[in-house]
CSV table of C-alpha atoms and ligand atoms in Angstrom, one decimal:
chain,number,residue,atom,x,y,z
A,1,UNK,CA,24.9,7.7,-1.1
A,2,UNK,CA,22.1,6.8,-3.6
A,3,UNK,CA,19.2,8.9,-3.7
A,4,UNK,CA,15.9,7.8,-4.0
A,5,UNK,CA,12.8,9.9,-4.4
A,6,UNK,CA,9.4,8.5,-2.3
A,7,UNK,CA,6.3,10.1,-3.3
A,8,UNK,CA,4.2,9.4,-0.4
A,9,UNK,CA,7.1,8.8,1.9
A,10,UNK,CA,5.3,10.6,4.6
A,11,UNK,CA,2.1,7.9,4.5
A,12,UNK,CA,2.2,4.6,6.1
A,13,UNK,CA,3.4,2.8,3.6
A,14,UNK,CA,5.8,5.0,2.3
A,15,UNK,CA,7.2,6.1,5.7
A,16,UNK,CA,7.9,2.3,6.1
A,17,UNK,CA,10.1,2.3,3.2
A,18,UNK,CA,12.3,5.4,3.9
A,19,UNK,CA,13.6,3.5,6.9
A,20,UNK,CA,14.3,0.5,5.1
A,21,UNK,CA,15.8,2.2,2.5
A,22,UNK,CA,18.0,4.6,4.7
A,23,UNK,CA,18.9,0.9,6.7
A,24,UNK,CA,20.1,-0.4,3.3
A,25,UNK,CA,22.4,2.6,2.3
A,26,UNK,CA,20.2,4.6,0.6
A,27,UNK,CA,19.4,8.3,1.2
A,28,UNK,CA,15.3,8.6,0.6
A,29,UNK,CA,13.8,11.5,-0.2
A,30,UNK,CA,10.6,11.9,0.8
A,31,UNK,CA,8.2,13.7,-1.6
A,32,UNK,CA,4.6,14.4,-0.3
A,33,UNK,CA,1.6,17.0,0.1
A,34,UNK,CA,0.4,15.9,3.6
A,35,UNK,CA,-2.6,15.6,2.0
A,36,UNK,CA,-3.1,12.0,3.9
A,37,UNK,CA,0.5,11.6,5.5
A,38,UNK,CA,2.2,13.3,7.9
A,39,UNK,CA,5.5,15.2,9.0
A,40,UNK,CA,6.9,13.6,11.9
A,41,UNK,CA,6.7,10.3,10.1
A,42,UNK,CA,9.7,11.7,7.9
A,43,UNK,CA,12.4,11.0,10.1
A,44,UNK,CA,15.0,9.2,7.9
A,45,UNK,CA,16.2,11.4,5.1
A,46,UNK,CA,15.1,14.8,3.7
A,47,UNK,CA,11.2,16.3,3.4
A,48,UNK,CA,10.3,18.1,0.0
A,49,UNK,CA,6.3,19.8,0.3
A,50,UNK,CA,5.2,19.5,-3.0
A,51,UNK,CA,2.1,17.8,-5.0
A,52,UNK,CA,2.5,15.6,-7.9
A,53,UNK,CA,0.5,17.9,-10.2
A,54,UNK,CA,3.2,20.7,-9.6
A,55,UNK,CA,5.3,19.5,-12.5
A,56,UNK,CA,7.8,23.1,-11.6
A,57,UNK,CA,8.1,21.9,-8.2
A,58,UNK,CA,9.0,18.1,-9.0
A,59,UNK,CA,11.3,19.5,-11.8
A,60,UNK,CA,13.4,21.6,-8.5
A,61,UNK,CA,13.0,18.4,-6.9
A,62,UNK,CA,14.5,16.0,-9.3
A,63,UNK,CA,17.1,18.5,-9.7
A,64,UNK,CA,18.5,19.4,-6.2
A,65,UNK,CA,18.9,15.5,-5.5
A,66,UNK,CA,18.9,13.5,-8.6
A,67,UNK,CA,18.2,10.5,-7.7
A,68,UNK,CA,18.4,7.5,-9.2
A,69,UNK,CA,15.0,5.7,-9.2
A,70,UNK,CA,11.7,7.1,-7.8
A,71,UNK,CA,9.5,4.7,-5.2
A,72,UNK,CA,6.1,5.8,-6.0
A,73,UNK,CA,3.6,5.6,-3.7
A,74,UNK,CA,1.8,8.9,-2.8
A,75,UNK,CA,-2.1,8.2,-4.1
A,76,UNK,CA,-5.6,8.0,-2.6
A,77,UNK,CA,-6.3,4.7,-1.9
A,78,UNK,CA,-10.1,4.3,-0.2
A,79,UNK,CA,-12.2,1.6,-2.0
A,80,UNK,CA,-15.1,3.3,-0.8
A,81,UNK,CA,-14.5,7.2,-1.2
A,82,UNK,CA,-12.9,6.5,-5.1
A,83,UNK,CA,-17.3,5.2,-5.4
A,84,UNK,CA,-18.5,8.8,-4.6
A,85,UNK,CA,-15.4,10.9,-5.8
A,86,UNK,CA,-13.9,9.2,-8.5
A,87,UNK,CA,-13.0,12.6,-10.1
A,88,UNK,CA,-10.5,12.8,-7.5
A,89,UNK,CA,-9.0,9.4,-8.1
A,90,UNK,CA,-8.6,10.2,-11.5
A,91,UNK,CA,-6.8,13.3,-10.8
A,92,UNK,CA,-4.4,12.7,-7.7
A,93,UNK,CA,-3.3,9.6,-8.8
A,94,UNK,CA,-3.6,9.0,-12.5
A,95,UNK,CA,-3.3,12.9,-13.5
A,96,UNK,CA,-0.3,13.3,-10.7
A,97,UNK,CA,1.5,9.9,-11.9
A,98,UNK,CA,1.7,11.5,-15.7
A,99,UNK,CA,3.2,14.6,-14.4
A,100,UNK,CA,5.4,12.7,-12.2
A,101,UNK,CA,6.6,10.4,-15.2
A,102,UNK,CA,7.1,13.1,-17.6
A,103,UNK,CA,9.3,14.8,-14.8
A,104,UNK,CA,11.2,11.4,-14.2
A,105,UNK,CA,11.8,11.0,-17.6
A,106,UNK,CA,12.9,14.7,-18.5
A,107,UNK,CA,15.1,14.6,-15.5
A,108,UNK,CA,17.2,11.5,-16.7
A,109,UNK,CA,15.6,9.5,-14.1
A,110,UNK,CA,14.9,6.2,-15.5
A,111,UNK,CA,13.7,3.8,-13.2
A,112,UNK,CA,10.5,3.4,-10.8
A,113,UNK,CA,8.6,1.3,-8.5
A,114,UNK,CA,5.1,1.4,-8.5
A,115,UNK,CA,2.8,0.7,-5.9
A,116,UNK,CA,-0.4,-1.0,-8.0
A,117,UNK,CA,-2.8,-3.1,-6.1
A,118,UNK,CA,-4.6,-6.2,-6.2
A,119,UNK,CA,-8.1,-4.2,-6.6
A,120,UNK,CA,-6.7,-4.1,-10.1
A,121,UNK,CA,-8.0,-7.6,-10.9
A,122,UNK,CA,-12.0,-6.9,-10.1
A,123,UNK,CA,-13.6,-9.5,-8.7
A,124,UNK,CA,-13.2,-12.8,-10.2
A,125,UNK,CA,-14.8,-16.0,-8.8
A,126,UNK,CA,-12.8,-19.0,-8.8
A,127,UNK,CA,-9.8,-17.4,-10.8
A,128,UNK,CA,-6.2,-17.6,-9.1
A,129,UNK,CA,-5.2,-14.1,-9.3
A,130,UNK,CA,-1.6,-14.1,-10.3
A,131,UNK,CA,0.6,-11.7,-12.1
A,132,UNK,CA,-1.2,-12.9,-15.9
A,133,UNK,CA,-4.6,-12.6,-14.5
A,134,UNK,CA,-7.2,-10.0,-16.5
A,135,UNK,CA,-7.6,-7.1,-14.5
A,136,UNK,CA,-11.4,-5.8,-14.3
A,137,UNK,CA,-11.5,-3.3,-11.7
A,138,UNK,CA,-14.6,-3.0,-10.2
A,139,UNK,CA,-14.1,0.1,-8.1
A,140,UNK,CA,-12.3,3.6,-9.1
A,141,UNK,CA,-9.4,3.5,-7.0
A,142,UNK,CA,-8.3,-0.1,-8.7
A,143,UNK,CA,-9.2,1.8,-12.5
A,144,UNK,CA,-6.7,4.5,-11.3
A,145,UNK,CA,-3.9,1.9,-10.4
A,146,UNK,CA,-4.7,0.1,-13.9
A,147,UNK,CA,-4.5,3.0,-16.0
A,148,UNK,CA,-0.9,4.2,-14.3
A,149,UNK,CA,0.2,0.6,-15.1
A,150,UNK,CA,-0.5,1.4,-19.0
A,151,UNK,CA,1.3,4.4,-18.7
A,152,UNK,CA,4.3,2.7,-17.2
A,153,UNK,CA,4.4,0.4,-19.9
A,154,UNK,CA,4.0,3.3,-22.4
A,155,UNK,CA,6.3,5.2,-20.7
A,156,UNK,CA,8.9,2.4,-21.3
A,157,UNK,CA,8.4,1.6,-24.5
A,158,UNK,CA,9.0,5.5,-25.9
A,159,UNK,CA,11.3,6.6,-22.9
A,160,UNK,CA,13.4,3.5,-21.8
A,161,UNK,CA,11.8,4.3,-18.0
A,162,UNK,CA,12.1,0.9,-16.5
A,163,UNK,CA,10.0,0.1,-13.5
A,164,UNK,CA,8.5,-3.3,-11.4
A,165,UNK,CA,5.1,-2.8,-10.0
A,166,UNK,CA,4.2,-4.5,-7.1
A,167,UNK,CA,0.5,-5.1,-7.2
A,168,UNK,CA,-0.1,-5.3,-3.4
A,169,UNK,CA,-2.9,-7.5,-1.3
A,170,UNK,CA,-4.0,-5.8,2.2
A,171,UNK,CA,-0.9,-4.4,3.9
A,172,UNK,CA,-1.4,-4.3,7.3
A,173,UNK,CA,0.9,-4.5,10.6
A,174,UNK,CA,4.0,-1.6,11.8
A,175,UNK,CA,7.1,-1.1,12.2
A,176,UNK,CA,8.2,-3.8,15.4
A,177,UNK,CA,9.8,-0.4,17.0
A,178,UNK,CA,6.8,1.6,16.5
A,179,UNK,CA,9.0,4.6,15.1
A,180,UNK,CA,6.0,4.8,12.6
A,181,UNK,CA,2.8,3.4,12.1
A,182,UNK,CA,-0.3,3.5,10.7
A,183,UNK,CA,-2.4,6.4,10.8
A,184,UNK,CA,-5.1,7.9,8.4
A,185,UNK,CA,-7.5,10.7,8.9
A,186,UNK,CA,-10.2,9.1,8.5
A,187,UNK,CA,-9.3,5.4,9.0
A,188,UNK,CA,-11.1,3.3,6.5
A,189,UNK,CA,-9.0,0.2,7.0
A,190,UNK,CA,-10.0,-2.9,9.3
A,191,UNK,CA,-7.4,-3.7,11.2
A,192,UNK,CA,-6.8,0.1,12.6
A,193,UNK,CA,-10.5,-0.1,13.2
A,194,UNK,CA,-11.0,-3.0,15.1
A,195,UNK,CA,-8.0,-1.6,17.3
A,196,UNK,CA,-9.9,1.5,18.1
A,197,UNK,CA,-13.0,-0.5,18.8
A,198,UNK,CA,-11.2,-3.0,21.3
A,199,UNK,CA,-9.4,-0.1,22.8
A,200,UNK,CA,-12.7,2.1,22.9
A,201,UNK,CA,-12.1,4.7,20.4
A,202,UNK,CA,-15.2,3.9,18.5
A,203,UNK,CA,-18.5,2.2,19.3
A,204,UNK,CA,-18.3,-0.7,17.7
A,205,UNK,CA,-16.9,-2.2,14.3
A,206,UNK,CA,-19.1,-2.4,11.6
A,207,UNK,CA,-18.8,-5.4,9.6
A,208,UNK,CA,-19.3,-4.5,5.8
A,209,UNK,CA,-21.6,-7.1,4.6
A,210,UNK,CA,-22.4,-10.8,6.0
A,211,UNK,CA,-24.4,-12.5,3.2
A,212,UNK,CA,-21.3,-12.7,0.8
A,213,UNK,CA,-20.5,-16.3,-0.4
A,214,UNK,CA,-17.9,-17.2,1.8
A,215,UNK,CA,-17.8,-19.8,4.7
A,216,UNK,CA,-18.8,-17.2,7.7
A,217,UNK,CA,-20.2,-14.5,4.7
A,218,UNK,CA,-17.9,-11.5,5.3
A,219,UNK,CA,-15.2,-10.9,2.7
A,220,UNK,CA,-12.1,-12.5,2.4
A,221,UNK,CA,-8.7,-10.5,2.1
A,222,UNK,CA,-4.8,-11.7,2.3
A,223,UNK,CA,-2.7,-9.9,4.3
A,224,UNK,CA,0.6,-8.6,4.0
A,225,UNK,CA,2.7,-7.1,6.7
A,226,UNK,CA,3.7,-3.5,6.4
A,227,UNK,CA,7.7,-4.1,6.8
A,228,UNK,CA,7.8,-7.0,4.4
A,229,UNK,CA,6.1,-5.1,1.3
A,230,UNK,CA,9.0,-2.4,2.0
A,231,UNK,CA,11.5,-5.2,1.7
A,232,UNK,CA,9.8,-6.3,-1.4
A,233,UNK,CA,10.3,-2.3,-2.9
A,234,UNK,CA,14.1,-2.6,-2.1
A,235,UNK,CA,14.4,-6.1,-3.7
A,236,UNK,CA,12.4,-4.7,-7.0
A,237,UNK,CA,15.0,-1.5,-6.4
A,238,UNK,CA,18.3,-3.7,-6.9
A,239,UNK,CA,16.3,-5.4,-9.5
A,240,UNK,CA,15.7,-2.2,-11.7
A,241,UNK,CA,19.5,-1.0,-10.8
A,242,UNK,CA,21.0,-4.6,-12.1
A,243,UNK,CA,19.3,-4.0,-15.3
A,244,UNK,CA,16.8,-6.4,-15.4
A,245,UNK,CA,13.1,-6.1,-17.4
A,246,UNK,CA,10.4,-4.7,-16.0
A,247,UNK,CA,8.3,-6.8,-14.2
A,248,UNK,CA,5.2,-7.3,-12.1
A,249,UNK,CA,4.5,-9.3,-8.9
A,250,UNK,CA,1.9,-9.6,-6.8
A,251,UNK,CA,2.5,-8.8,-2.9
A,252,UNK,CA,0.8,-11.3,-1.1
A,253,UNK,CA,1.0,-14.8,1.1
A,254,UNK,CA,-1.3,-16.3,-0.5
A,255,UNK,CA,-3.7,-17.2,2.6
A,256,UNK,CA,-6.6,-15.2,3.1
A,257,UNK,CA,-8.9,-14.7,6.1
A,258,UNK,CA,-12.8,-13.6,6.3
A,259,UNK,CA,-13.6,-10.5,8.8
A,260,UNK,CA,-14.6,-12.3,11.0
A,261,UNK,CA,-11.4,-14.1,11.3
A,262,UNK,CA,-9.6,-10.8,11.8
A,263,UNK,CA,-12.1,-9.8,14.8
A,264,UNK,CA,-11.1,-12.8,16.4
A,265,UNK,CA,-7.4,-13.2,16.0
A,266,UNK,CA,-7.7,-9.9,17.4
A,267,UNK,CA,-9.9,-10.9,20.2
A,268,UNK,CA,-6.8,-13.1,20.9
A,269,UNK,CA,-3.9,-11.2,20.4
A,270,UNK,CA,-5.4,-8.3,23.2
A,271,UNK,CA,-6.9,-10.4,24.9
A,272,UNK,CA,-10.1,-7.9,24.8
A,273,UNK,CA,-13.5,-8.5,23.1
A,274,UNK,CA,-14.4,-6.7,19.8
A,275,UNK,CA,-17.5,-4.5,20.1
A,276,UNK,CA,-18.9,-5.3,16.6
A,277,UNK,CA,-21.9,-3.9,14.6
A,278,UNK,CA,-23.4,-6.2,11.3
A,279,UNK,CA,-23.9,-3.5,8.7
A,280,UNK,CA,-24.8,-3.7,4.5
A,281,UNK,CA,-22.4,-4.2,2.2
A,282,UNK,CA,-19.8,-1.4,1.5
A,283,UNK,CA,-20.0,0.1,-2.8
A,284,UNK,CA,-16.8,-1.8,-4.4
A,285,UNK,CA,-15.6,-4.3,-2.2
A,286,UNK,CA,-14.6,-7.7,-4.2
A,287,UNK,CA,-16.0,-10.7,-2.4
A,288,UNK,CA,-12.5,-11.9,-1.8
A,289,UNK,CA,-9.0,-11.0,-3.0
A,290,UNK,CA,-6.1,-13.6,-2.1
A,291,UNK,CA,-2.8,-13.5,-4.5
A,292,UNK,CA,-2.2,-17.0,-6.4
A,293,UNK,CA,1.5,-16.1,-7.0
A,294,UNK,CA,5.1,-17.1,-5.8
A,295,UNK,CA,6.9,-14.6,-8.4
A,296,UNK,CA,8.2,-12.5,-6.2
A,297,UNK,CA,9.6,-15.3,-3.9
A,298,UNK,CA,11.1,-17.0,-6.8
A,299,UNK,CA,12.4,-14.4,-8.9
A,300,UNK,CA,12.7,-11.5,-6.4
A,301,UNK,CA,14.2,-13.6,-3.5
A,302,UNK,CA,11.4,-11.8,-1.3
A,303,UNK,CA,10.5,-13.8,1.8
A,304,UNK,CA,7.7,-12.5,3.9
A,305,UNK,CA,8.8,-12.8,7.4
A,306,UNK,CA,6.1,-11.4,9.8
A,307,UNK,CA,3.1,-11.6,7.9
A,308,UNK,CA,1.1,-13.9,10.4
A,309,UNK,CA,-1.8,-12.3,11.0
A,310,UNK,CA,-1.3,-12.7,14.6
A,311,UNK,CA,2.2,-11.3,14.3
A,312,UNK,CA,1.0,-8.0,12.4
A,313,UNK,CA,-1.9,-7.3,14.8
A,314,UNK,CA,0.4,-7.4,17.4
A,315,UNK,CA,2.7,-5.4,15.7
A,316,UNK,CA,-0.5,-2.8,14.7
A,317,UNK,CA,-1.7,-3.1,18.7
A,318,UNK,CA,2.2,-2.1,20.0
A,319,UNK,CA,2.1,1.1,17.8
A,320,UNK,CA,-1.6,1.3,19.1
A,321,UNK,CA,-0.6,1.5,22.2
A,322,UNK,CA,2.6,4.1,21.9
A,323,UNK,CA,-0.6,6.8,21.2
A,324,UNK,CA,1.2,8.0,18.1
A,325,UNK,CA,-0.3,11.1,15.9
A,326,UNK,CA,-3.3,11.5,18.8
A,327,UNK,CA,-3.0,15.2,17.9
B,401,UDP,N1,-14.2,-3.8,6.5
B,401,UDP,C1,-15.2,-3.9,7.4
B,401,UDP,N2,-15.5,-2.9,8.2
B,401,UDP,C2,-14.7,-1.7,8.2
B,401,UDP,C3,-13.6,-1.6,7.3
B,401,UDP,C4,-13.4,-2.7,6.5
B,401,UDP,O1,-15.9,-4.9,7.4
B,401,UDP,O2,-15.0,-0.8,9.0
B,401,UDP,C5,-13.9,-4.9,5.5
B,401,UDP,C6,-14.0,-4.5,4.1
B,401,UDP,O3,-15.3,-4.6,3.6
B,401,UDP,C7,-13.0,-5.5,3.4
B,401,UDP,C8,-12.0,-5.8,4.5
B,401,UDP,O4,-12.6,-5.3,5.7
B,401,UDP,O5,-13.7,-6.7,3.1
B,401,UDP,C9,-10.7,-5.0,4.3
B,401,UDP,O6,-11.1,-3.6,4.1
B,401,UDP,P1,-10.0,-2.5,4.1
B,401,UDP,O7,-10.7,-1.2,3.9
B,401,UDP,O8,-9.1,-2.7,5.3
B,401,UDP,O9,-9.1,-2.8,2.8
B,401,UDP,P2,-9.5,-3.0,1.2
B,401,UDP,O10,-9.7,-4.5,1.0
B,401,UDP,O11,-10.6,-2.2,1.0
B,401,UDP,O12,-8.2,-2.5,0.5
């Protein structure tokens, strides 16, 4: 079987993508520190402890499984915490990425999907963000993603490593049979949140900010489910193993919705009401962020399937409700 090696395969995202992969014939090997992700979400090929700034340890790594391609997505990725740390931002994931390329490219391994995001582009009024867009990022965590994209393309030019990059919008939603979900320590992210709130884990949500310029003034996002991004990452796999160019595509549907259209499609979909708390605006958010692009659908073949926002809060309430990881 083909080997893969997922940095971050025991996070959400990453988790998602082992059991895709391991459904489409591949065998995924998960690479991860546990610094955010956890063990019993790696259920669907082999665990390997390690941290991507232990070039020795990714060096055993690459050589006990060889695999073919790497999926990279093990990085921090809170708007709000890259603000007050951005030291660690730079260090995790831009300082970790080089010592993973380096050990990629030394062990033969020459292809890789990255997972960039759209915080890449910064916030640009009245600009359709697509794939040829400038990127400005307005907040750490999107300067970190930017800078590994350079290295990429650096990285291919000198060492023939190909890649795609999938520059993702919000992922959101779980696995339909709740074998893993979403779960961060702390959870930043709104759709988690407003879960917790309905289901009376916390007080209240606290809307970040309701005097930005949009119709209801809270910021606008487009959301992608969990399971089709992971499709998306095996598409730009058998893209990168039939030889084709790198490339970039945006992950997105191309609707967005405000906050307060989350609150209340999830209002709907539990049929519950949303104890919510009007707060200042969080440090780095972009007033709205909603992909402009069909490149992945026309080039990739990638359909998104379940990203209705109904359908992935439903999705996100099931594994809610399973009480997963309430260690
Ligand atoms: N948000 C919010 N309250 C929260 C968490 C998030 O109002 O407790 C807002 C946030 O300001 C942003 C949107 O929800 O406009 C999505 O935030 P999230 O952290 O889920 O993803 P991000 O867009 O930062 O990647």
């Amino acid at each position: 079987m083909t080997t893969v090696l997922v940095t971050g395969g025991a996070g959400y995202i990453g988790s998602h993508a082992c059991k895709v992969l391991a459904r489409e014939g591949y065998t995924p090997v998960t690479f991860d520190n546990l610094s955010t992700g956890w063990e019993d979400a790696v259920q669907f090929g082999p665990f390997e402890k390690g941290d991507l700034t232990d070039r020795a340890r990714l060096d055993e790594v690459f050589a006990t499984y060889q695999p073919v391609a790497v999926m990279h997505f093990a990085a921090l990725s809170q708007v709000g915490e890259s603000m007050n740390q951005p030291g660690k931002y730079w260090h995790n994931n831009v300082a970790g990425s080089l010592t993973l390329l380096e050990a990629a490219v030394a062990a033969g391994c020459d292809k890789l999907v990255f997972s960039s995001t759209c915080a890449t582009y910064g916030d640009q009024d009245n600009v359709v963000l697509d794939e040829n867009c400038d990127q400005h990022p307005i907040n750490a965590y999107g300067a970190s993603k930017r800078a590994i994209e350079d290295m990429l393309r650096d990285f291919e030019t000198a060492h023939g490593l190909s890649h795609v990059i999938f520059r993702y919008f919000n992922v959101a939603g779980c696995d339909p049979d709740a074998d893993v979900g979403e779960y961060h320590q702390p959870e930043t992210h709104l759709i988690p949140l407003v879960l917790d709130a309905v289901a009376g884990k916390r007080d209240a949500l606290t809307i970040f900010g309701t005097n930005y310029d949009t119709p209801d003034g809270t910021c606008i996002r487009d959301y992608v489910h969990v399971m089709d991004l992971v499709d998306a990452h095996v598409l730009g796999l058998k893209w990168l193993e039939n030889g084709k160019d790198s490339r970039v595509f945006n992950l997105g549907t191309g609707t967005g919705f405000s906050v307060r259209e989350v609150i209340n499609h999830s209002h709907a979909v539990t049929n519950r009401e949303v104890p919510v708390i009007e707060g200042p605006r969080r440090a780095g958010d972009c007033t709205k962020l909603v992909s402009g692009s069909t490149r992945a659908e026309q080039e990739l073949g990638w359909v998104a399937k379940r990203s209705d926002l109904k359908q992935m809060i439903e999705d996100a309430w099931r594994w809610h409700q399973t009480g997963h990881y309430e260690k």
